[in-house]
Amino acid sequence: GGGSPGPTEEEEEEKKGGWTPTLRDAPPPDFKDSFGPTRKMPQTASAMDFFQLFVPDNVLKNMVVQTNMYAKKYQERFGKDDAWMDVTLTEMKAFLGYMISTSIHHCESVLSIWSSGFYSNKSIALIMTQPRFEKILKYFHIVAFRSSQMTHGLYKIQPFLDSLQYGFDSAFRPSQTQVLHEPLIDEDPVFIATCTERELRKRKKRKFSLWVRQCSSTGFICQVYVHLKEGGGADGLDALKNKPQLHSMVAKSLCQNASGKNYIIFTGPSITSLNLFEEFEKQEIYCCGLLSSRKSDCTGLPPSMLHNPDAPQSRGQYRIKMKGNMSLICWYNKGHFRFLTNAYSPVQQGVIIKRKSGEIPCPLAVEAFAAHLSYICKYDDKYSKYFISHKPNKTWQQVFWFTISIAINNAYILYKMSDAYHVKRYSRAQFGERLIKELLGLEDTSPSH
């Protein structure tokens, strides 16, 4: 400009859109709910007791019924299988136990339990023979038949996902701060190194993505949303064009029972958008999201805040514009970072502590975001290695083993918050081993059984 100090056209436009550089204190909303486990578990509670908060016997009995129905139907169609006998509840528990054992002792195939190789496990191999295990694996089902109402691709597992969600909701109330993200559930990197190229090509991408809403002070996963990547030419142009809509749909699904409590939800660039945050605010859900001019839907945001200033910046410098309770923050730390939030006051200061450079000043929202993100990374490091490593071909089965893994991690988190933990103090690996032994009937579970 010609050195005139007056506002630019761009700024005039932004004023019309409600954005102003004048900041006012907008303190975060008070939390309207209690936090923590909803029932007090006894000191004697076993690993199995915690697991069954999410996968109770009636769910396991249903797996028994459906598996037997499927086996019967399969044999009517393809000829009798003389080696098959109906599966029992005891066997179904053992079957799950064997599968879960691959989350503690990572082996390429669950069948190596019965081998004579390095991954063999004599202590549990005797409970069931390998041929019997393979038969159950062949017929294993949660929903044997498609009913007329069920049309979507997850129908074979939906009742299980619903009962799991019910278990998560009724066992635990999350803290005020939560994060929406895709947890690390990819192949074990060690395993990839041992896979040949051809094998890798064969295990092409997963056909689904799995998103979670996670309590950021305990790591408990409160809600799971599975998105199938089918339709519109398998992740084709239709799907890609609507990425922002897709991600805001994912966010809405993950928050469908979160309204009215003044939760603060942290989101990544693919979910963060003004429209979504304003819609959530009406439901008393507040947000703090990282924004990227490439990945985010930037509709309604002031353009002057989205491109970087020409003048060189020093670390910790920031600019903020406000619209109502919403602040858009552009903060510099070896690069520009943008945040959109209505959960933290723009006039409150925070600080980021770096090992080498010491303290870098920032608005409070930036400090909060960094703290919660690093918490979730710690969770991923600690718990993602306990995902069941059996990789079936069928999408519904992949989803099943992933969600069972999440349920066991949640069970451990509840165990750590209970009196039972102070008696035994199991690590995550020990807890997993106890659960496997209890499922296989090698350990007496708690006296209450």
C-alpha positions as semicolon CSV with decimal commas, in nm:
position;residue;x (nm);y (nm);z (nm)
1;G;0,000;0,000;0,000
2;G;0,100;0,364;-0,028
3;G;0,192;0,382;0,340
4;S;-0,163;0,476;0,437
5;P;-0,241;0,349;0,790
6;G;-0,611;0,297;0,706
7;P;-0,765;-0,054;0,690
8;T;-0,719;-0,251;0,367
9;E;-1,012;-0,368;0,152
10;E;-0,947;-0,719;0,279
11;E;-0,983;-0,605;0,640
12;E;-1,303;-0,415;0,558
13;E;-1,443;-0,738;0,408
14;E;-1,341;-0,934;0,716
15;K;-1,511;-0,681;0,944
16;K;-1,834;-0,742;0,750
17;G;-1,783;-1,113;0,810
18;G;-1,763;-1,038;1,184
19;W;-1,386;-1,078;1,230
20;T;-1,206;-0,816;1,439
21;P;-0,851;-0,774;1,573
22;T;-1,003;-0,640;1,898
23;L;-0,975;-0,921;2,154
24;R;-1,195;-0,978;2,455
25;D;-1,173;-1,230;2,734
26;A;-1,383;-1,538;2,651
27;P;-1,317;-1,779;2,939
28;P;-1,361;-2,154;2,877
29;P;-1,700;-2,304;2,967
30;D;-1,743;-2,484;3,299
31;F;-1,751;-2,863;3,280
32;K;-2,102;-2,995;3,346
33;D;-2,038;-3,363;3,419
34;S;-1,861;-3,597;3,656
35;F;-1,545;-3,771;3,536
36;G;-1,410;-4,127;3,572
37;P;-1,533;-4,488;3,599
38;T;-1,905;-4,513;3,673
39;R;-1,893;-4,822;3,896
40;K;-1,657;-4,920;4,172
41;M;-1,494;-5,253;4,090
42;P;-1,395;-5,474;4,386
43;Q;-1,029;-5,531;4,480
44;T;-1,070;-5,891;4,370
45;A;-1,184;-5,799;4,016
46;S;-0,997;-5,999;3,751
47;A;-0,878;-5,893;3,405
48;M;-1,178;-6,083;3,270
49;D;-1,417;-5,878;3,486
50;F;-1,287;-5,556;3,330
51;F;-1,298;-5,700;2,977
52;Q;-1,657;-5,817;3,031
53;L;-1,771;-5,462;3,105
54;F;-1,744;-5,426;2,725
55;V;-1,777;-5,783;2,596
56;P;-2,022;-5,951;2,836
57;D;-2,132;-6,315;2,824
58;N;-2,453;-6,240;2,632
59;V;-2,242;-6,097;2,347
60;L;-2,016;-6,406;2,352
61;K;-2,321;-6,637;2,362
62;N;-2,456;-6,459;2,057
63;M;-2,125;-6,527;1,875
64;V;-2,170;-6,896;1,964
65;V;-2,527;-6,904;1,824
66;Q;-2,437;-6,715;1,504
67;T;-2,123;-6,921;1,438
68;N;-2,322;-7,245;1,473
69;M;-2,597;-7,110;1,247
70;Y;-2,343;-7,009;0,985
71;A;-2,169;-7,350;1,001
72;K;-2,502;-7,526;0,951
73;K;-2,597;-7,308;0,656
74;Y;-2,250;-7,342;0,503
75;Q;-2,268;-7,721;0,521
76;E;-2,621;-7,732;0,375
77;R;-2,474;-7,547;0,083
78;F;-2,130;-7,702;0,035
79;G;-2,168;-8,048;0,185
80;K;-2,144;-8,196;0,533
81;D;-1,832;-8,139;0,741
82;D;-1,797;-8,448;0,960
83;A;-1,522;-8,290;1,168
84;W;-1,755;-8,011;1,284
85;M;-1,938;-8,007;1,615
86;D;-2,128;-7,704;1,743
87;V;-1,903;-7,460;1,921
88;T;-1,963;-7,397;2,293
89;L;-1,927;-7,083;2,506
90;T;-1,612;-7,226;2,669
91;E;-1,458;-7,285;2,326
92;M;-1,557;-6,939;2,203
93;K;-1,376;-6,782;2,500
94;A;-1,068;-6,994;2,426
95;F;-1,087;-6,896;2,058
96;L;-1,082;-6,527;2,158
97;G;-0,801;-6,599;2,404
98;Y;-0,582;-6,747;2,129
99;M;-0,644;-6,448;1,902
100;I;-0,574;-6,201;2,180
101;S;-0,246;-6,380;2,257
102;T;-0,111;-6,238;1,927
103;S;-0,132;-5,891;2,082
104;I;0,119;-5,983;2,353
105;H;0,348;-6,217;2,158
106;H;0,355;-6,064;1,812
107;C;0,369;-6,346;1,564
108;E;0,274;-6,347;1,197
109;S;0,013;-6,616;1,237
110;V;-0,197;-6,722;1,531
111;L;-0,133;-7,082;1,420
112;S;0,231;-7,062;1,528
113;I;0,100;-7,127;1,884
114;W;0,081;-7,496;1,786
115;S;0,405;-7,501;1,583
116;S;0,741;-7,617;1,709
117;G;0,898;-7,283;1,613
118;F;1,003;-6,978;1,807
119;Y;0,647;-6,847;1,858
120;S;0,501;-7,174;1,977
121;N;0,327;-7,148;2,313
122;K;0,309;-7,484;2,488
123;S;0,141;-7,342;2,796
124;I;-0,177;-7,256;2,605
125;A;-0,160;-7,491;2,302
126;L;-0,310;-7,784;2,494
127;I;-0,647;-7,626;2,562
128;M;-0,769;-7,679;2,207
129;T;-0,625;-7,863;1,907
130;Q;-0,510;-7,667;1,604
131;P;-0,763;-7,836;1,369
132;R;-1,048;-7,745;1,605
133;F;-0,926;-7,384;1,628
134;E;-0,906;-7,362;1,247
135;K;-1,261;-7,496;1,215
136;I;-1,396;-7,230;1,452
137;L;-1,198;-6,967;1,261
138;K;-1,351;-7,089;0,935
139;Y;-1,709;-7,053;1,058
140;F;-1,670;-6,764;1,307
141;H;-1,957;-6,513;1,273
142;I;-2,129;-6,237;1,466
143;V;-2,418;-6,201;1,221
144;A;-2,472;-6,517;1,017
145;F;-2,739;-6,386;0,780
146;R;-2,818;-6,056;0,619
147;S;-3,163;-5,937;0,720
148;S;-3,371;-5,729;0,481
149;Q;-3,310;-5,405;0,676
150;M;-2,933;-5,444;0,675
151;T;-2,779;-5,314;0,359
152;H;-2,456;-5,142;0,457
153;G;-2,117;-5,312;0,446
154;L;-2,077;-5,334;0,823
155;Y;-2,394;-5,535;0,883
156;K;-2,191;-5,841;0,984
157;I;-2,046;-5,657;1,280
158;Q;-2,283;-5,368;1,357
159;P;-2,461;-5,533;1,654
160;F;-2,119;-5,594;1,813
161;L;-2,008;-5,234;1,753
162;D;-2,336;-5,112;1,907
163;S;-2,299;-5,326;2,219
164;L;-1,933;-5,220;2,254
165;Q;-2,035;-4,855;2,230
166;Y;-2,300;-4,912;2,495
167;G;-2,031;-5,067;2,719
168;F;-1,793;-4,774;2,669
169;D;-2,069;-4,521;2,744
170;S;-2,193;-4,694;3,056
171;A;-1,856;-4,779;3,215
172;F;-1,679;-4,445;3,194
173;R;-1,733;-4,068;3,183
174;P;-1,453;-3,883;3,003
175;S;-1,276;-3,570;3,125
176;Q;-1,371;-3,231;2,980
177;T;-1,094;-3,247;2,720
178;Q;-1,106;-3,504;2,440
179;V;-0,936;-3,560;2,106
180;L;-1,079;-3,677;1,773
181;H;-0,825;-3,869;1,567
182;E;-0,733;-4,187;1,383
183;P;-0,531;-4,405;1,620
184;L;-0,225;-4,593;1,497
185;I;-0,350;-4,932;1,392
186;D;-0,122;-5,008;1,102
187;E;0,084;-5,317;1,047
188;D;0,357;-5,384;1,297
189;P;0,670;-5,227;1,133
190;V;0,887;-5,525;1,234
191;F;0,648;-5,744;1,045
192;I;0,663;-5,526;0,733
193;A;1,040;-5,567;0,721
194;T;1,000;-5,946;0,712
195;C;0,734;-5,933;0,440
196;T;0,837;-5,976;0,080
197;E;0,749;-5,703;-0,173
198;R;0,485;-5,923;-0,333
199;E;0,326;-5,985;0,004
200;L;0,316;-5,613;0,075
201;R;0,145;-5,540;-0,252
202;K;-0,101;-5,814;-0,173
203;R;-0,194;-5,659;0,163
204;K;-0,296;-5,340;-0,004
205;K;-0,467;-5,068;0,191
206;R;-0,726;-5,134;0,454
207;K;-1,076;-5,083;0,317
208;F;-1,182;-4,877;0,616
209;S;-1,063;-4,599;0,837
210;L;-1,123;-4,603;1,208
211;W;-1,171;-4,277;1,402
212;V;-1,204;-4,235;1,776
213;R;-1,303;-3,981;2,037
214;Q;-1,059;-4,026;2,320
215;C;-1,050;-3,887;2,674
216;S;-0,724;-3,695;2,682
217;S;-0,654;-3,729;3,052
218;T;-0,676;-4,110;3,069
219;G;-0,653;-4,230;2,709
220;F;-0,989;-4,411;2,738
221;I;-1,150;-4,436;2,394
222;C;-1,510;-4,318;2,441
223;Q;-1,642;-4,364;2,092
224;V;-1,538;-4,544;1,774
225;Y;-1,648;-4,465;1,421
226;V;-1,568;-4,693;1,127
227;H;-1,579;-4,544;0,779
228;L;-1,582;-4,787;0,486
229;K;-1,382;-4,657;0,192
230;E;-1,614;-4,813;-0,066
231;G;-1,843;-4,649;-0,317
232;G;-1,769;-4,368;-0,560
233;G;-1,494;-4,572;-0,727
234;A;-1,312;-4,697;-0,415
235;D;-1,186;-4,373;-0,265
236;G;-1,231;-4,224;-0,611
237;L;-1,293;-3,863;-0,707
238;D;-1,639;-3,846;-0,552
239;A;-1,499;-3,938;-0,214
240;L;-1,202;-3,705;-0,241
241;K;-1,408;-3,405;-0,352
242;N;-1,612;-3,435;-0,036
243;K;-1,325;-3,485;0,208
244;P;-1,427;-3,188;0,430
245;Q;-1,790;-3,307;0,435
246;L;-1,672;-3,659;0,508
247;H;-1,456;-3,547;0,799
248;S;-1,723;-3,327;0,950
249;M;-1,965;-3,621;0,922
250;V;-1,709;-3,838;1,106
251;A;-1,678;-3,568;1,375
252;K;-2,055;-3,544;1,418
253;S;-2,088;-3,922;1,450
254;L;-1,812;-3,929;1,711
255;C;-1,981;-3,656;1,913
256;Q;-2,340;-3,770;1,883
257;N;-2,373;-3,836;2,255
258;A;-2,139;-3,559;2,367
259;S;-2,370;-3,257;2,361
260;G;-2,474;-3,045;2,657
261;K;-2,172;-3,107;2,878
262;N;-1,929;-2,832;2,769
263;Y;-1,669;-3,080;2,650
264;I;-1,361;-2,934;2,481
265;I;-1,272;-3,132;2,170
266;F;-0,930;-3,113;2,003
267;T;-0,923;-3,179;1,629
268;G;-0,667;-3,208;1,350
269;P;-0,661;-3,006;1,025
270;S;-0,890;-3,241;0,831
271;I;-1,177;-3,188;1,079
272;T;-1,123;-2,825;1,191
273;S;-1,368;-2,585;1,025
274;L;-1,564;-2,276;1,127
275;N;-1,897;-2,431;1,021
276;L;-1,848;-2,744;1,227
277;F;-1,723;-2,555;1,535
278;E;-2,020;-2,316;1,521
279;E;-2,260;-2,608;1,487
280;F;-2,099;-2,782;1,784
281;E;-2,112;-2,465;1,994
282;K;-2,493;-2,469;1,967
283;Q;-2,479;-2,815;2,128
284;E;-2,246;-2,694;2,404
285;I;-1,945;-2,872;2,257
286;Y;-1,640;-2,645;2,236
287;C;-1,342;-2,699;2,011
288;C;-0,976;-2,626;1,960
289;G;-0,836;-2,730;1,624
290;L;-0,517;-2,707;1,424
291;L;-0,589;-2,551;1,086
292;S;-0,408;-2,592;0,756
293;S;-0,484;-2,385;0,448
294;R;-0,429;-2,702;0,242
295;K;-0,620;-2,966;0,436
296;S;-0,887;-2,768;0,619
297;D;-1,215;-2,630;0,499
298;C;-1,140;-2,255;0,538
299;T;-1,488;-2,125;0,447
300;G;-1,575;-1,812;0,644
301;L;-1,224;-1,750;0,779
302;P;-1,045;-1,415;0,724
303;P;-0,805;-1,452;0,425
304;S;-0,553;-1,207;0,574
305;M;-0,490;-1,460;0,854
306;L;-0,439;-1,750;0,614
307;H;-0,136;-1,626;0,425
308;N;0,198;-1,571;0,593
309;P;0,320;-1,213;0,652
310;D;0,617;-1,096;0,443
311;A;0,805;-0,954;0,741
312;P;1,035;-1,208;0,912
313;Q;0,883;-1,343;1,235
314;S;1,048;-1,429;1,563
315;R;0,955;-1,744;1,757
316;G;0,647;-1,704;1,972
317;Q;0,503;-1,409;1,776
318;Y;0,132;-1,435;1,701
319;R;-0,170;-1,255;1,556
320;I;-0,531;-1,319;1,655
321;K;-0,868;-1,220;1,513
322;M;-1,198;-1,284;1,683
323;K;-1,558;-1,344;1,578
324;G;-1,799;-1,393;1,868
325;N;-1,631;-1,648;2,098
326;M;-1,421;-1,786;1,812
327;S;-1,052;-1,693;1,786
328;L;-0,831;-1,758;1,487
329;I;-0,468;-1,765;1,598
330;C;-0,163;-1,752;1,373
331;W;0,143;-1,839;1,583
332;Y;0,505;-1,862;1,466
333;N;0,754;-2,126;1,581
334;K;0,997;-2,219;1,300
335;G;0,691;-2,202;1,075
336;H;0,337;-2,066;1,098
337;F;0,077;-2,260;1,293
338;R;-0,291;-2,169;1,285
339;F;-0,552;-2,262;1,541
340;L;-0,926;-2,210;1,555
341;T;-1,089;-2,222;1,897
342;N;-1,385;-2,113;2,107
343;A;-1,268;-2,301;2,416
344;Y;-0,980;-2,081;2,534
345;S;-0,961;-1,707;2,594
346;P;-0,738;-1,530;2,336
347;V;-0,612;-1,288;2,600
348;Q;-0,474;-1,564;2,824
349;Q;-0,107;-1,651;2,788
350;G;0,050;-1,993;2,770
351;V;0,399;-2,125;2,710
352;I;0,555;-2,412;2,514
353;I;0,865;-2,558;2,676
354;K;1,130;-2,687;2,436
355;R;1,433;-2,877;2,560
356;K;1,681;-2,667;2,363
357;S;1,525;-2,326;2,320
358;G;1,355;-2,296;2,658
359;E;1,015;-2,130;2,685
360;I;0,833;-1,997;2,381
361;P;0,534;-1,770;2,458
362;C;0,199;-1,851;2,295
363;P;-0,174;-1,805;2,352
364;L;-0,324;-2,050;2,604
365;A;-0,506;-2,245;2,328
366;V;-0,173;-2,337;2,164
367;E;-0,029;-2,467;2,492
368;A;-0,344;-2,671;2,561
369;F;-0,343;-2,819;2,210
370;A;0,024;-2,921;2,231
371;A;-0,022;-3,079;2,574
372;H;-0,319;-3,290;2,468
373;L;-0,158;-3,394;2,144
374;S;0,157;-3,513;2,316
375;Y;-0,061;-3,707;2,561
376;I;-0,229;-3,892;2,275
377;C;0,109;-3,965;2,113
378;K;0,221;-4,120;2,442
379;Y;-0,095;-4,332;2,444
380;D;-0,025;-4,447;2,088
381;D;0,332;-4,541;2,179
382;K;0,221;-4,729;2,486
383;Y;-0,094;-4,904;2,369
384;S;-0,087;-4,939;1,991
385;K;0,165;-5,220;2,021
386;Y;-0,106;-5,427;2,191
387;F;-0,325;-5,456;1,884
388;I;-0,410;-5,812;1,783
389;S;-0,171;-5,898;1,502
390;H;-0,396;-6,152;1,325
391;K;-0,485;-5,994;0,988
392;P;-0,788;-6,160;0,826
393;N;-0,888;-6,079;0,467
394;K;-1,247;-5,989;0,543
395;T;-1,304;-5,624;0,634
396;W;-1,563;-5,698;0,903
397;Q;-1,318;-5,933;1,075
398;Q;-1,037;-5,674;1,062
399;V;-1,272;-5,423;1,224
400;F;-1,370;-5,682;1,484
401;W;-1,011;-5,754;1,597
402;F;-0,922;-5,385;1,602
403;T;-1,221;-5,297;1,819
404;I;-1,159;-5,596;2,050
405;S;-0,803;-5,460;2,092
406;I;-0,943;-5,116;2,181
407;A;-1,180;-5,278;2,433
408;I;-0,887;-5,454;2,606
409;N;-0,687;-5,129;2,623
410;N;-0,995;-4,957;2,771
411;A;-1,034;-5,243;3,020
412;Y;-0,672;-5,194;3,130
413;I;-0,724;-4,818;3,171
414;L;-1,025;-4,885;3,399
415;Y;-0,823;-5,147;3,587
416;K;-0,549;-4,890;3,653
417;M;-0,809;-4,655;3,803
418;S;-0,956;-4,927;4,028
419;D;-0,871;-5,069;4,371
420;A;-0,774;-5,397;4,205
421;Y;-0,467;-5,228;4,056
422;H;-0,329;-5,141;4,400
423;V;-0,344;-5,507;4,497
424;K;-0,169;-5,657;4,192
425;R;-0,017;-5,370;3,988
426;Y;-0,014;-5,555;3,654
427;S;0,157;-5,392;3,357
428;R;-0,038;-5,381;3,029
429;A;0,141;-5,697;2,909
430;Q;0,074;-5,883;3,236
431;F;-0,290;-5,776;3,225
432;G;-0,315;-5,915;2,870
433;E;-0,159;-6,244;2,977
434;R;-0,401;-6,276;3,271
435;L;-0,694;-6,211;3,039
436;I;-0,575;-6,478;2,793
437;K;-0,533;-6,736;3,071
438;E;-0,876;-6,654;3,213
439;L;-1,037;-6,684;2,868
440;L;-0,866;-7,019;2,820
441;G;-0,981;-7,138;3,163
442;L;-0,624;-7,175;3,293
443;E;-0,683;-6,938;3,585
444;D;-0,967;-6,919;3,829
445;T;-1,117;-6,577;3,782
446;S;-1,233;-6,376;4,080
447;P;-1,414;-6,552;4,368
448;S;-1,737;-6,386;4,260
449;H;-1,756;-6,622;3,958
